[in-house]
XYZ file of C-alpha atoms in Angstrom:
219
model
C -15.240 -4.988 -12.126
C -15.191 -5.443 -8.351
C -14.561 -9.181 -8.661
C -11.893 -8.617 -11.333
C -9.975 -6.128 -9.203
C -10.119 -8.435 -6.190
C -8.817 -11.408 -8.159
C -6.096 -9.504 -10.029
C -4.611 -7.835 -6.955
C -5.260 -10.750 -4.615
C -2.994 -13.009 -6.650
C -0.039 -10.690 -5.987
C -0.094 -11.871 -2.374
C 2.067 -14.727 -3.652
C 4.907 -12.248 -4.199
C 4.536 -10.985 -0.657
C 4.618 -14.513 0.744
C 7.806 -15.248 -1.177
C 9.425 -11.969 -0.145
C 8.495 -12.286 3.511
C 9.627 -15.894 3.874
C 12.774 -15.065 1.918
C 13.744 -12.354 4.407
C 13.560 -14.757 7.322
C 9.998 -14.565 8.631
C 8.253 -17.838 9.346
C 5.140 -18.991 7.511
C 2.876 -18.107 10.437
C 4.470 -14.658 10.855
C 4.017 -13.998 7.138
C 0.377 -15.082 7.225
C -0.278 -13.034 10.368
C 0.916 -9.900 8.561
C -1.529 -10.446 5.706
C -4.394 -11.320 8.040
C -3.901 -8.429 10.471
C -2.211 -5.657 8.456
C -3.763 -6.272 5.038
C -2.268 -3.380 3.115
C 0.223 -4.462 0.489
C 2.470 -1.400 0.372
C 2.998 -1.397 4.142
C 3.625 -5.132 4.209
C 6.241 -4.949 1.451
C 7.900 -1.958 3.140
C 8.093 -3.796 6.457
C 9.631 -7.016 5.158
C 11.909 -5.089 2.798
C 13.394 -3.096 5.661
C 13.780 -6.230 7.785
C 15.464 -8.048 4.909
C 17.993 -5.214 4.655
C 18.845 -5.616 8.328
C 16.794 -2.685 9.576
C 15.610 -2.185 13.134
C 12.096 -3.657 13.617
C 10.834 -0.349 15.054
C 12.160 1.606 12.067
C 10.665 -0.936 9.686
C 7.318 -0.714 11.464
C 7.436 3.103 11.355
C 7.929 3.085 7.589
C 5.049 0.652 7.160
C 2.869 2.800 9.419
C 3.446 5.996 7.448
C 2.631 4.240 4.188
C -0.607 3.014 5.744
C -1.709 6.440 6.993
C -3.349 7.140 3.638
C -5.970 4.506 4.471
C -7.226 6.732 7.290
C -8.000 9.465 4.760
C -9.735 6.909 2.547
C -11.848 5.973 5.560
C -13.012 9.544 6.055
C -14.315 9.654 2.494
C -15.836 6.190 2.522
C -17.612 6.733 5.839
C -19.721 9.407 4.132
C -20.207 7.478 0.916
C -21.090 4.075 2.379
C -22.797 5.243 5.605
C -22.530 1.769 7.104
C -24.239 0.841 10.412
C -22.064 1.502 13.462
C -21.824 -2.182 14.324
C -20.306 -2.957 10.902
C -17.801 -0.096 10.688
C -14.978 -1.615 12.804
C -14.959 -4.704 10.564
C -15.286 -2.725 7.332
C -12.368 -0.486 8.368
C -10.001 -3.444 7.928
C -10.886 -3.515 4.225
C -10.296 0.194 3.583
C -7.414 0.057 1.105
C -6.559 1.466 -2.331
C -8.586 -1.023 -4.334
C -11.798 -1.013 -2.299
C -11.733 2.778 -2.185
C -11.238 3.093 -5.941
C -14.045 0.655 -6.738
C -16.456 2.270 -4.261
C -15.842 5.799 -5.530
C -16.393 4.673 -9.114
C -19.963 3.528 -8.428
C -23.013 5.678 -9.321
C -24.852 5.353 -6.005
C -24.611 4.251 -2.366
C -26.086 0.785 -2.932
C -23.642 0.052 -5.758
C -20.758 1.512 -3.731
C -21.554 -0.773 -0.796
C -21.752 -3.788 -3.074
C -18.485 -2.866 -4.812
C -16.738 -2.365 -1.483
C -17.970 -5.685 -0.094
C -17.200 -7.780 -3.190
C -13.760 -6.247 -3.722
C -12.852 -6.437 -0.042
C -13.971 -10.032 0.437
C -12.407 -11.332 -2.790
C -9.150 -9.508 -2.203
C -8.880 -10.478 1.468
C -9.470 -14.182 0.814
C -7.169 -14.412 -2.205
C -4.445 -12.201 -0.711
C -4.213 -14.396 2.380
C -4.440 -17.644 0.428
C -1.700 -16.641 -2.025
C 0.420 -15.289 0.853
C 0.329 -18.756 2.408
C 1.191 -20.425 -0.902
C 4.055 -17.983 -1.524
C 5.494 -18.502 1.955
C 5.272 -22.289 1.675
C 6.798 -22.154 -1.806
C 9.698 -19.982 -0.673
C 10.333 -22.296 2.270
C 10.410 -25.294 -0.075
C 12.722 -23.554 -2.559
C 15.162 -22.472 0.135
C 17.444 -19.649 -0.993
C 15.113 -17.187 -2.762
C 18.049 -14.978 -3.788
C 19.501 -17.805 -5.868
C 16.239 -18.017 -7.832
C 15.833 -14.267 -8.122
C 12.569 -14.417 -6.153
C 13.798 -11.652 -3.838
C 12.954 -9.222 -6.661
C 9.316 -10.345 -6.821
C 8.153 -8.029 -4.036
C 9.687 -4.787 -5.345
C 8.546 -5.619 -8.885
C 4.925 -6.090 -7.814
C 5.054 -2.962 -5.644
C 6.292 -0.832 -8.562
C 3.702 -2.354 -10.895
C 0.931 -1.437 -8.445
C 2.306 2.062 -7.901
C 2.709 3.073 -11.551
C -1.012 3.514 -12.397
C -1.406 6.055 -9.573
C 1.216 8.428 -11.009
C -1.123 10.342 -13.291
C -0.128 13.988 -12.815
C 3.200 15.772 -13.160
C 3.234 16.478 -9.425
C 2.760 12.819 -8.552
C 5.523 11.756 -10.930
C 7.821 14.425 -9.491
C 7.163 13.218 -5.955
C 7.954 9.649 -7.039
C 11.245 10.641 -8.705
C 12.411 12.727 -5.732
C 11.414 9.963 -3.317
C 13.441 7.431 -5.305
C 16.464 9.746 -5.413
C 16.243 10.391 -1.662
C 15.825 6.707 -0.864
C 18.682 5.538 -3.056
C 20.947 8.439 -2.133
C 20.540 7.898 1.613
C 20.665 4.097 1.453
C 24.478 3.869 1.895
C 24.636 6.324 4.830
C 21.513 5.601 6.907
C 20.361 2.431 8.693
C 17.999 0.147 6.786
C 14.425 1.369 6.912
C 15.320 5.018 7.581
C 15.742 5.964 3.869
C 12.089 4.950 3.317
C 11.010 7.412 6.001
C 13.278 10.120 4.587
C 11.784 9.582 1.118
C 8.488 10.917 2.489
C 10.134 14.370 2.503
C 9.536 14.407 -1.245
C 5.922 15.437 -0.626
C 6.567 18.703 1.295
C 9.426 19.542 -1.094
C 7.138 19.330 -4.133
C 4.328 21.185 -2.350
C 6.753 23.973 -1.416
C 8.064 24.272 -4.979
C 4.544 24.331 -6.412
C 3.493 26.928 -3.845
C 6.403 29.186 -4.770
C 5.638 28.733 -8.469
C 1.964 29.607 -7.960
C 2.835 32.658 -5.855
C 5.319 33.865 -8.442
C 2.795 33.484 -11.250
C 0.226 35.510 -9.308
C 2.763 38.259 -8.658
C 3.551 38.381 -12.363
C -0.117 38.659 -13.274
């Protein structure tokens, strides 16, 4: 399972390479993002905002907020894996959705460590390799818009997001975030609508809190 997840998700780095090179970043800049950032959602958000003409700082802020969730994953995995201190700074770079999911699905610490290592290594190698191939391919093709390759990034991002929307609350957050992002797109600078879409979370939490409070009052 660990190897399968790493291979399946790692191959989608090709879409990121195409998207990044298509928005004007060089091959080495594209590869540096995958090597140093290594979190797909943040990478797609960054290059998407830049492609729309957004300010680099705004684009980076949107990518940062999407990546904050990895810090919470790290808190959980630090207890589960209990890695030696010398290894933790290196392992932290591999704390992403897929390695967290695989680790948490294992029955014990030994299996969790193995799942984390196999998934992280496979995904990191393939993601960076396919990023390079995608960037080189986009550079060879030229105008990615003419081939429709500019849609590859958003399509892969949505495909990766869909499985995580399991509850009604999560689906509601996603719908509100989309409405906020699309609604504010014509009136705000590129990259800012992504940040504003994050307001969907407190909105849904507030509505659910009011609903729960009202139900208790009724009871």
